[in-house]
Coordinates of C-alpha atoms in Angstrom, one line a residue:
Chain A
M18 CA -12.7 -4.8 -20.4
N19 CA -11.9 -5.6 -24.1
T20 CA -9.0 -7.6 -25.0
C21 CA -7.0 -4.4 -26.2
E22 CA -7.7 -3.0 -23.1
R23 CA -6.4 -5.4 -20.6
V24 CA -3.2 -6.1 -22.8
K25 CA -2.8 -2.2 -22.4
R26 CA -3.5 -2.3 -18.6
D27 CA -0.4 -5.0 -19.1
L28 CA 2.5 -3.9 -21.0
V29 CA 4.2 -1.7 -19.2
A30 CA 4.7 -5.4 -16.4
F31 CA 5.4 -7.1 -20.1
L32 CA 8.0 -4.8 -20.6
Y33 CA 9.8 -5.1 -17.3
R34 CA 9.1 -9.0 -17.8
E35 CA 6.8 -8.7 -14.9
L36 CA 4.5 -11.4 -15.9
E37 CA 3.9 -15.0 -15.5
A38 CA 4.9 -17.1 -18.5
D39 CA 1.7 -17.5 -20.0
G40 CA 0.8 -13.7 -19.7
M41 CA 3.7 -12.9 -21.9
S42 CA 2.5 -15.6 -24.2
F43 CA -0.8 -14.3 -24.4
I44 CA 0.3 -10.2 -25.3
R45 CA 3.2 -11.3 -27.7
A46 CA 0.2 -13.6 -29.2
H47 CA -1.9 -10.1 -29.2
L48 CA 0.8 -7.9 -30.7
A49 CA 1.3 -10.1 -33.4
S50 CA -2.0 -9.4 -34.6
C51 CA -3.4 -5.8 -33.0
P52 CA -1.4 -2.6 -34.6
A53 CA -3.0 -0.2 -32.0
C54 CA -1.7 -2.1 -29.6
Q55 CA 1.9 -2.3 -31.2
A56 CA 1.6 1.5 -31.5
E57 CA 1.0 1.7 -27.6
L58 CA 4.2 0.0 -27.2
E59 CA 6.0 1.5 -29.1
T60 CA 5.5 5.0 -27.4
L61 CA 5.6 3.3 -23.9
K62 CA 9.0 2.3 -25.1
L63 CA 10.3 5.6 -26.6
T64 CA 9.4 7.0 -23.1
L65 CA 11.2 4.2 -21.1
E66 CA 14.2 5.2 -23.6
G67 CA 13.9 8.7 -21.7
A68 CA 14.1 7.0 -18.5
D69 CA 17.6 5.4 -19.6
S70 CA 19.2 8.7 -20.2
L71 CA 19.6 9.1 -16.8
S72 CA 21.1 5.7 -16.1
P73 CA 24.7 6.2 -17.4
G74 CA 24.5 9.5 -14.5
L75 CA 23.8 6.3 -12.0
Q76 CA 26.5 4.1 -13.5
E77 CA 29.5 7.3 -13.3
A78 CA 27.9 8.3 -9.5
L79 CA 28.6 4.6 -8.5
E80 CA 31.8 4.8 -9.8
E81 CA 32.8 7.9 -8.0
V82 CA 33.2 6.3 -4.4
D83 CA 35.5 4.6 -2.7
W84 CA 33.5 1.3 -1.7
N85 CA 36.6 -0.4 -0.5
S86 CA 37.1 2.2 2.2
L87 CA 33.6 3.7 2.9
P88 CA 32.4 1.1 5.4
A89 CA 35.0 1.6 7.8
R90 CA 34.4 5.3 7.7
I91 CA 30.9 4.9 8.2
V92 CA 31.0 2.4 11.2
D93 CA 33.4 4.3 13.1
R94 CA 31.6 7.6 12.2
I95 CA 28.7 6.0 14.1
L96 CA 30.0 4.2 16.8
V97 CA 31.5 7.5 17.9
S98 CA 28.1 9.1 17.3
E99 CA 26.5 6.1 19.5
A100 CA 29.1 5.9 22.0
R101 CA 28.0 2.6 23.1
P102 CA 29.1 -0.1 25.1
R103 CA 30.7 -3.3 24.1
R104 CA 27.6 -4.7 25.7
R105 CA 24.4 -3.2 24.5
F106 CA 22.4 -1.9 27.2
Q107 CA 18.8 -3.5 27.6
P108 CA 16.4 -1.1 28.6
V109 CA 14.0 -1.7 31.6
R110 CA 11.2 -3.9 30.2
I111 CA 8.0 -2.7 31.6
F112 CA 6.7 -6.4 31.9
H113 CA 9.8 -8.0 33.4
F114 CA 9.6 -11.3 35.0
L115 CA 10.5 -9.9 38.4
L116 CA 7.6 -7.8 38.5
K117 CA 5.0 -10.2 37.5
P118 CA 4.1 -11.1 41.3
V119 CA 3.4 -6.9 41.8
Y120 CA 1.0 -6.8 39.1
A121 CA -0.6 -9.5 40.2
G122 CA -1.0 -8.2 43.8
L123 CA -2.3 -4.8 42.1
L124 CA -4.7 -6.9 39.9
A125 CA -5.7 -9.1 42.8
G126 CA -6.5 -6.0 44.9
L127 CA -8.3 -3.8 42.4
I128 CA -10.8 -7.1 41.5
V129 CA -11.5 -7.6 45.3
G130 CA -11.8 -4.1 46.2
S131 CA -14.2 -3.8 43.7
M132 CA -16.4 -6.4 44.3
A133 CA -16.3 -5.5 47.9
T134 CA -17.5 -1.8 46.8
W135 CA -20.3 -3.2 44.8
L136 CA -21.8 -5.7 47.2
A137 CA -21.1 -2.5 49.7
L138 CA -23.0 0.1 47.8
R139 CA -26.1 -2.5 46.4
N140 CA -27.1 -3.8 49.8
S141 CA -27.0 -0.5 51.6
V142 CA -29.4 1.7 49.2
P143 CA -32.7 0.0 49.0
R144 CA -33.9 0.3 45.2
Q145 CA -37.6 2.1 45.1
P146 CA -39.6 0.7 42.4
R147 CA -39.9 3.1 39.7
P148 CA -43.7 4.1 39.7
S149 CA -45.2 3.1 36.2
R150 CA -46.9 5.3 34.5
F151 CA -47.8 3.4 31.5
F152 CA -49.2 0.1 31.1
A153 CA -48.2 -1.8 28.2
S154 CA -48.8 -5.7 28.0
A155 CA -45.8 -7.9 26.7
E156 CA -47.6 -8.9 23.9
F157 CA -47.9 -5.4 22.7
L158 CA -44.2 -4.8 23.2
E159 CA -43.4 -7.6 21.6
N160 CA -45.6 -6.6 18.6
V161 CA -44.2 -2.7 18.4
D162 CA -40.6 -4.7 18.0
L163 CA -41.1 -6.7 15.6
E164 CA -42.8 -3.7 13.4
I165 CA -39.7 -1.8 14.0
A166 CA -37.7 -5.1 13.0
R167 CA -39.9 -4.8 9.7
R168 CA -39.4 -1.4 8.7
D169 CA -35.9 -1.7 9.5
T170 CA -35.1 -4.6 7.3
L171 CA -37.3 -3.2 4.9
D172 CA -35.1 0.0 5.0
Y173 CA -32.0 -2.0 4.9
L174 CA -33.1 -4.1 1.6
E175 CA -34.0 -1.1 -0.2
K176 CA -30.4 0.7 0.5
S177 CA -28.4 -2.7 -0.2
Q178 CA -30.6 -3.3 -3.8
N179 CA -29.4 0.4 -5.0
L180 CA -25.9 0.2 -4.0
L181 CA -25.8 -3.5 -5.6
L182 CA -27.3 -1.7 -8.8
D183 CA -25.1 0.8 -9.0
V184 CA -22.2 -1.1 -8.5
F185 CA -22.8 -3.7 -11.2
Q186 CA -23.9 -0.4 -13.5
S187 CA -20.6 1.0 -13.0
S188 CA -18.6 -1.9 -13.4
S189 CA -19.4 -1.3 -17.2
Q190 CA -17.8 1.9 -17.0
E191 CA -14.3 3.0 -16.9
V192 CA -14.4 4.6 -13.4
S193 CA -14.6 2.2 -10.3
F194 CA -18.0 2.4 -8.1
F195 CA -15.5 2.6 -4.9
E196 CA -13.5 5.1 -6.1
D197 CA -16.3 8.2 -5.2
P198 CA -15.8 8.7 -1.7
A199 CA -20.1 9.1 -1.3
A200 CA -19.9 5.4 -2.8
V201 CA -17.3 4.0 0.3
L202 CA -19.7 6.2 2.8
R203 CA -22.7 4.4 1.7
T204 CA -21.1 1.2 2.0
Q205 CA -19.8 1.4 5.7
D206 CA -23.9 3.2 6.7
L207 CA -25.2 0.1 5.0
L208 CA -22.7 -2.2 7.4
S209 CA -23.3 -0.1 10.7
R210 CA -27.0 -0.9 9.9
K211 CA -26.9 -4.5 9.7
K212 CA -24.7 -4.1 12.5
Y213 CA -27.6 -2.1 14.4
L214 CA -30.4 -4.6 12.9
N215 CA -28.6 -7.9 13.9
P216 CA -30.4 -8.0 17.4
Q217 CA -33.7 -7.5 15.9
L218 CA -33.3 -10.3 13.1
D219 CA -32.6 -12.5 16.1
K220 CA -36.7 -13.1 16.3
L221 CA -38.1 -16.1 15.2
Q222 CA -40.1 -14.8 12.9
M223 CA -37.6 -12.8 11.2
S224 CA -35.2 -15.6 10.3
K225 CA -35.9 -15.9 6.7
A226 CA -35.4 -12.0 6.3
K227 CA -31.9 -12.9 8.6
E228 CA -30.8 -15.3 6.2
I229 CA -30.7 -13.0 3.1
C230 CA -29.4 -9.9 5.1
D231 CA -26.7 -11.8 6.2
Q232 CA -26.0 -12.9 2.8
I233 CA -26.3 -9.6 1.4
E234 CA -24.1 -8.1 4.6
I235 CA -21.1 -10.7 3.8
L236 CA -21.2 -9.6 0.0
I237 CA -20.8 -5.8 0.7
L238 CA -18.1 -6.7 3.1
E239 CA -16.2 -8.2 0.7
L240 CA -16.8 -5.5 -2.1
A241 CA -16.0 -3.1 0.2
Q242 CA -12.7 -4.8 1.2
V243 CA -11.6 -5.7 -2.4
A244 CA -13.1 -3.3 -4.7
E245 CA -10.0 -1.0 -5.0
R246 CA -8.2 -4.3 -6.2
L247 CA -10.9 -5.8 -8.6
S248 CA -10.3 -6.7 -11.8
P249 CA -13.6 -6.1 -14.3
E250 CA -13.1 -9.5 -14.9
Q251 CA -13.4 -10.5 -11.4
M252 CA -16.5 -8.1 -10.9
K253 CA -18.1 -10.0 -13.5
E254 CA -17.7 -13.1 -11.4
I255 CA -19.2 -11.6 -8.1
Q256 CA -21.7 -10.4 -10.3
G257 CA -22.3 -14.1 -11.9
L258 CA -22.3 -15.5 -8.2
V259 CA -25.2 -13.0 -7.4
E260 CA -27.0 -13.5 -10.1
E261 CA -26.8 -17.5 -10.0
K262 CA -27.8 -17.0 -6.2
R263 CA -30.6 -14.6 -7.1
I264 CA -29.7 -12.2 -4.6
L265 CA -31.3 -9.6 -5.9
L266 CA -34.3 -11.4 -6.9
K267 CA -34.5 -12.4 -3.1
I268 CA -34.7 -8.9 -2.1
N269 CA -37.2 -7.9 -4.4
L270 CA -39.4 -11.0 -3.1
L271 CA -38.6 -10.1 0.7
R272 CA -39.2 -6.4 0.4
K273 CA -42.5 -7.5 -1.0
E274 CA -43.6 -9.8 1.9
L275 CA -42.0 -7.6 4.8
A276 CA -44.2 -5.2 3.2
E277 CA -47.2 -7.3 3.2
N278 CA -46.6 -8.1 6.6
E279 CA -46.0 -11.7 6.1
V280 CA -42.7 -12.8 7.3
Chain B
M3 CA 14.2 -20.2 -0.2
D4 CA 17.2 -22.3 -2.8
S5 CA 20.1 -23.3 -0.8
T6 CA 21.9 -20.6 -1.9
Q7 CA 19.4 -18.0 -0.6
A8 CA 19.4 -20.3 2.9
A9 CA 23.1 -19.7 3.1
E10 CA 23.0 -16.1 2.5
H11 CA 20.2 -15.5 4.9
E12 CA 21.9 -17.6 7.8
K13 CA 25.1 -15.8 7.2
I14 CA 23.3 -11.9 7.4
S15 CA 21.9 -13.4 10.7
S16 CA 24.6 -14.3 12.3
L17 CA 26.3 -11.2 11.4
L18 CA 23.0 -9.5 13.3
R19 CA 23.5 -11.4 16.2
N20 CA 27.1 -10.6 16.1
V21 CA 26.1 -6.5 15.6
R22 CA 23.7 -6.7 18.6
Q23 CA 26.7 -7.8 20.5
G24 CA 28.6 -5.0 19.6
D25 CA 30.9 -6.5 16.8
R26 CA 32.5 -3.9 14.8
S27 CA 33.8 -6.2 12.0
S28 CA 30.4 -7.8 11.5
F29 CA 29.0 -4.6 11.2
V30 CA 31.2 -3.1 8.9
E31 CA 30.4 -6.2 6.9
I32 CA 26.6 -5.8 6.6
V33 CA 27.5 -2.3 5.2
S34 CA 29.7 -3.5 2.9
L35 CA 26.9 -5.8 1.4
F36 CA 24.3 -3.6 1.4
Q37 CA 25.8 0.0 0.4
K38 CA 25.7 0.0 -3.1
K39 CA 22.0 -0.7 -3.0
V40 CA 21.3 1.7 -0.7
Y41 CA 23.2 4.3 -2.1
L42 CA 21.5 3.9 -5.7
L43 CA 18.2 3.9 -4.3
A44 CA 18.8 7.3 -2.4
Y45 CA 20.5 8.9 -5.9
S46 CA 18.3 7.5 -7.9
Y47 CA 15.8 9.3 -5.9
F48 CA 17.9 12.6 -5.5
K49 CA 20.4 13.0 -8.0
N50 CA 22.7 14.1 -5.8
R51 CA 25.7 12.1 -4.3
E52 CA 26.1 14.4 -1.2
D53 CA 22.3 13.7 -0.7
A54 CA 22.9 10.0 -1.7
M55 CA 25.9 10.1 0.9
E56 CA 23.9 11.4 4.0
I57 CA 20.9 8.8 3.5
L58 CA 23.2 6.3 3.2
Q59 CA 24.8 6.9 6.4
E60 CA 21.8 7.6 8.4
T61 CA 19.9 4.4 6.9
F62 CA 23.1 2.6 8.8
L63 CA 22.8 4.6 12.0
R64 CA 19.2 3.9 11.9
F65 CA 19.7 0.1 11.0
Y66 CA 22.7 0.1 14.3
Q67 CA 19.7 1.9 16.4
K68 CA 17.0 -0.5 15.5
V69 CA 19.1 -3.8 14.9
D70 CA 17.1 -5.1 18.1
L71 CA 13.8 -4.8 16.5
F72 CA 14.8 -6.8 13.4
E73 CA 12.6 -9.9 13.6
E74 CA 14.4 -13.3 12.5
G75 CA 12.9 -14.8 9.4
R76 CA 12.4 -11.4 7.9
N77 CA 14.1 -10.2 4.6
F78 CA 16.8 -8.1 5.7
Q79 CA 17.1 -6.1 2.4
S80 CA 13.7 -5.3 2.2
W81 CA 14.0 -4.3 5.7
L82 CA 16.8 -1.8 5.4
L83 CA 15.5 -0.5 2.2
Q84 CA 12.3 0.6 3.5
I85 CA 14.3 2.6 5.9
T86 CA 16.1 4.4 3.3
K87 CA 12.9 4.6 1.6
N88 CA 11.2 6.4 4.5
L89 CA 14.7 8.7 4.7
C90 CA 14.7 9.5 1.4
I91 CA 11.0 10.5 2.0
D92 CA 11.3 12.5 4.8
Y93 CA 14.5 14.2 3.4
D94 CA 12.5 15.4 0.2
R95 CA 10.1 17.1 2.6
K96 CA 12.5 18.9 4.6
H97 CA 15.0 19.8 1.9
Y98 CA 11.9 20.5 -0.7
Q99 CA 13.1 24.0 -1.5
R100 CA 16.6 23.1 -1.9
R101 CA 15.6 20.5 -5.0
R102 CA 13.6 22.8 -6.5
G103 CA 16.3 25.3 -6.7
Q104 CA 19.0 22.7 -8.7
E105 CA 17.4 23.7 -12.0
C106 CA 19.3 24.2 -15.1
S107 CA 19.5 27.1 -16.9
K108 CA 17.2 26.4 -19.7
R109 CA 13.3 27.2 -19.4
V110 CA 11.5 24.2 -20.6
E111 CA 10.5 26.0 -24.0
E112 CA 13.9 25.6 -24.4
L113 CA 14.2 22.5 -24.9
N114 CA 14.2 20.5 -27.6
V115 CA 14.9 16.4 -28.2
T116 CA 13.6 15.9 -31.8
D117 CA 15.3 19.4 -33.2
E118 CA 18.0 18.0 -35.4
R119 CA 19.5 21.1 -35.5
N120 CA 20.9 20.8 -31.9
S121 CA 24.0 18.4 -31.5
R122 CA 23.9 15.0 -30.5
Q123 CA 25.0 16.2 -26.8
E124 CA 22.8 18.7 -26.3
R125 CA 19.7 16.6 -27.2
S126 CA 21.0 13.9 -24.9
S127 CA 21.4 16.4 -21.8
D128 CA 18.2 18.0 -22.9
L129 CA 16.1 14.8 -22.8
K130 CA 18.1 14.3 -19.0
V131 CA 16.5 17.3 -18.2
I132 CA 13.1 17.0 -19.1
F133 CA 13.0 13.0 -17.9
S134 CA 14.8 14.3 -14.6
R135 CA 12.1 17.1 -14.1
C136 CA 8.9 15.1 -15.5
L137 CA 10.0 11.9 -13.0
E138 CA 10.0 15.0 -9.9
Q139 CA 6.1 15.7 -11.2
L140 CA 5.1 12.5 -10.3
A141 CA 3.3 11.5 -7.1
E142 CA 5.6 10.6 -4.3
R143 CA 4.5 6.8 -4.4
Q144 CA 4.9 6.4 -8.6
R145 CA 8.0 8.1 -8.5
M146 CA 9.5 5.8 -5.8
I147 CA 8.1 2.2 -7.5
F148 CA 9.4 3.4 -11.0
T149 CA 13.0 4.4 -9.4
M150 CA 13.3 1.4 -7.5
R151 CA 12.2 -1.0 -10.8
H152 CA 14.0 0.8 -13.5
Y153 CA 17.2 2.3 -12.1
N154 CA 17.3 -0.3 -9.1
G155 CA 16.2 -3.1 -11.2
L156 CA 14.0 -4.3 -8.1
K157 CA 11.4 -7.2 -9.0
Y158 CA 7.8 -6.0 -7.8
R159 CA 7.9 -8.7 -5.2
E160 CA 10.7 -6.9 -3.4
I161 CA 9.1 -4.0 -4.0
A162 CA 6.1 -5.0 -2.7
R163 CA 7.8 -5.7 0.5
I164 CA 9.5 -3.1 0.9
L165 CA 6.9 -0.5 0.8
G166 CA 4.3 -2.4 2.5
I167 CA 1.6 -3.1 -0.2
S168 CA 0.1 -5.8 -2.4
I169 CA 1.9 -6.7 -5.9
G170 CA -0.8 -5.5 -7.8
T171 CA -1.2 -2.4 -6.3
V172 CA 3.1 -1.7 -7.1
K173 CA 1.5 -3.1 -10.9
S174 CA -0.6 -0.9 -10.5
L175 CA 1.1 1.9 -9.7
H176 CA 3.9 1.6 -12.0
F177 CA 1.7 1.3 -15.1
K178 CA -0.1 4.8 -13.4
A179 CA 4.0 5.9 -13.5
V180 CA 4.8 5.3 -16.8
Q181 CA 1.8 6.3 -18.2
N182 CA 2.1 9.7 -16.2
L183 CA 5.6 10.2 -17.7
R184 CA 4.5 9.4 -21.2
G185 CA 2.1 12.3 -20.9
L186 CA 4.8 14.7 -19.8
V187 CA 8.0 13.7 -21.7
G188 CA 5.5 12.6 -25.2
P189 CA 5.0 16.4 -26.2
Y190 CA 9.0 16.8 -26.1
L191 CA 9.6 13.3 -27.9
G192 CA 7.5 14.5 -30.5
M193 CA 4.8 12.0 -29.9
N194 CA 1.2 12.0 -31.1
H195 CA -1.8 13.8 -29.0
E196 CA -3.3 10.5 -29.2
H197 CA -1.1 8.4 -27.5
L198 CA -0.9 10.5 -24.2

């Protein structure tokens, strides 16, 4: 966003003196040298003069009322309608201290009863071992798990990379990426996928992938939470951070390694 | 909080404690302290004395009913104006048809504030009507924020507390409200198209 766009965005706050001192000074200095922003300011002032046309009416409305006697009338009307006693009635509280022993007893009874039932049923019904139809060694099963983890991680990395590239691409345009409902759904989908992926990333062979995926998750979470209020400068700052940490490069390298099965 | 604000805060806390005990005079004093602010907010919203009075009464009724729920340490004015704001919105939705019926006799095309042939009084009256109608066309939150800032003189911080949103959102919505008003009012004020 260039200076004029930034100034125009703050002109209304400037007119109402809602900016900090340095913000006010900055805009004054800019207006002194920018006819376009000055013209913009004048049209806003003209609009607000229209708003002032309603102000005399408000002042008249205030003067019409008898403010001295009104409070007593309001209070009397309310007290009559509510017909409250002098001492306010305290409703029975569900968690009153006198009821605590009752709740404690109920809770203890539930726990003891549940445990007794479980013990009784567990011992009475002998478990039949399921006949196994298939035999697979532990090593084979572990390899299958690892392969699934590898493929899911590749998919997550690819989607995350596309999302980040789309976010940074849209930062140069007027419309924010997160204004699109589909974009919000993508973000939520990625965050859900990561949660599903977490147990798979706990494997020793996936430790490097886990570190990078965790960084991606934190970044996407922050973007999703603050994106609506993010100014273009802040977006550029985040973009700079991503470039500094080389997150996109790391994603590329990791994808390559996973594809070659070298995690 | 400076000493004046602290003293005021303590005074209000004391009055509230008395109101909870059923003290009528403390209740009257609370109403005296805040009646104008509540009325002004309601009147700015509806531009109608009867509706504003009804909201005023209803606000203090709700206050009395919920005074036990008010937490010490919170800003009382914000809490009270929040009640007023909610009542204004509910009332507006319920009586929307009735509000729309309160139109002036002139059609929009007949209103022209830039025509020098009309008397100054006529132009002023037309501008009031135009602006009032344009204000009604704003989205609910934008209208509320614009009204609170421009007519009630509440700062962004206070508005944010009343509406339960961030100051940045208040600033952004206020900006959009003024821009939209400019777009709506602009043609009647003879503004160039490029500025709308």
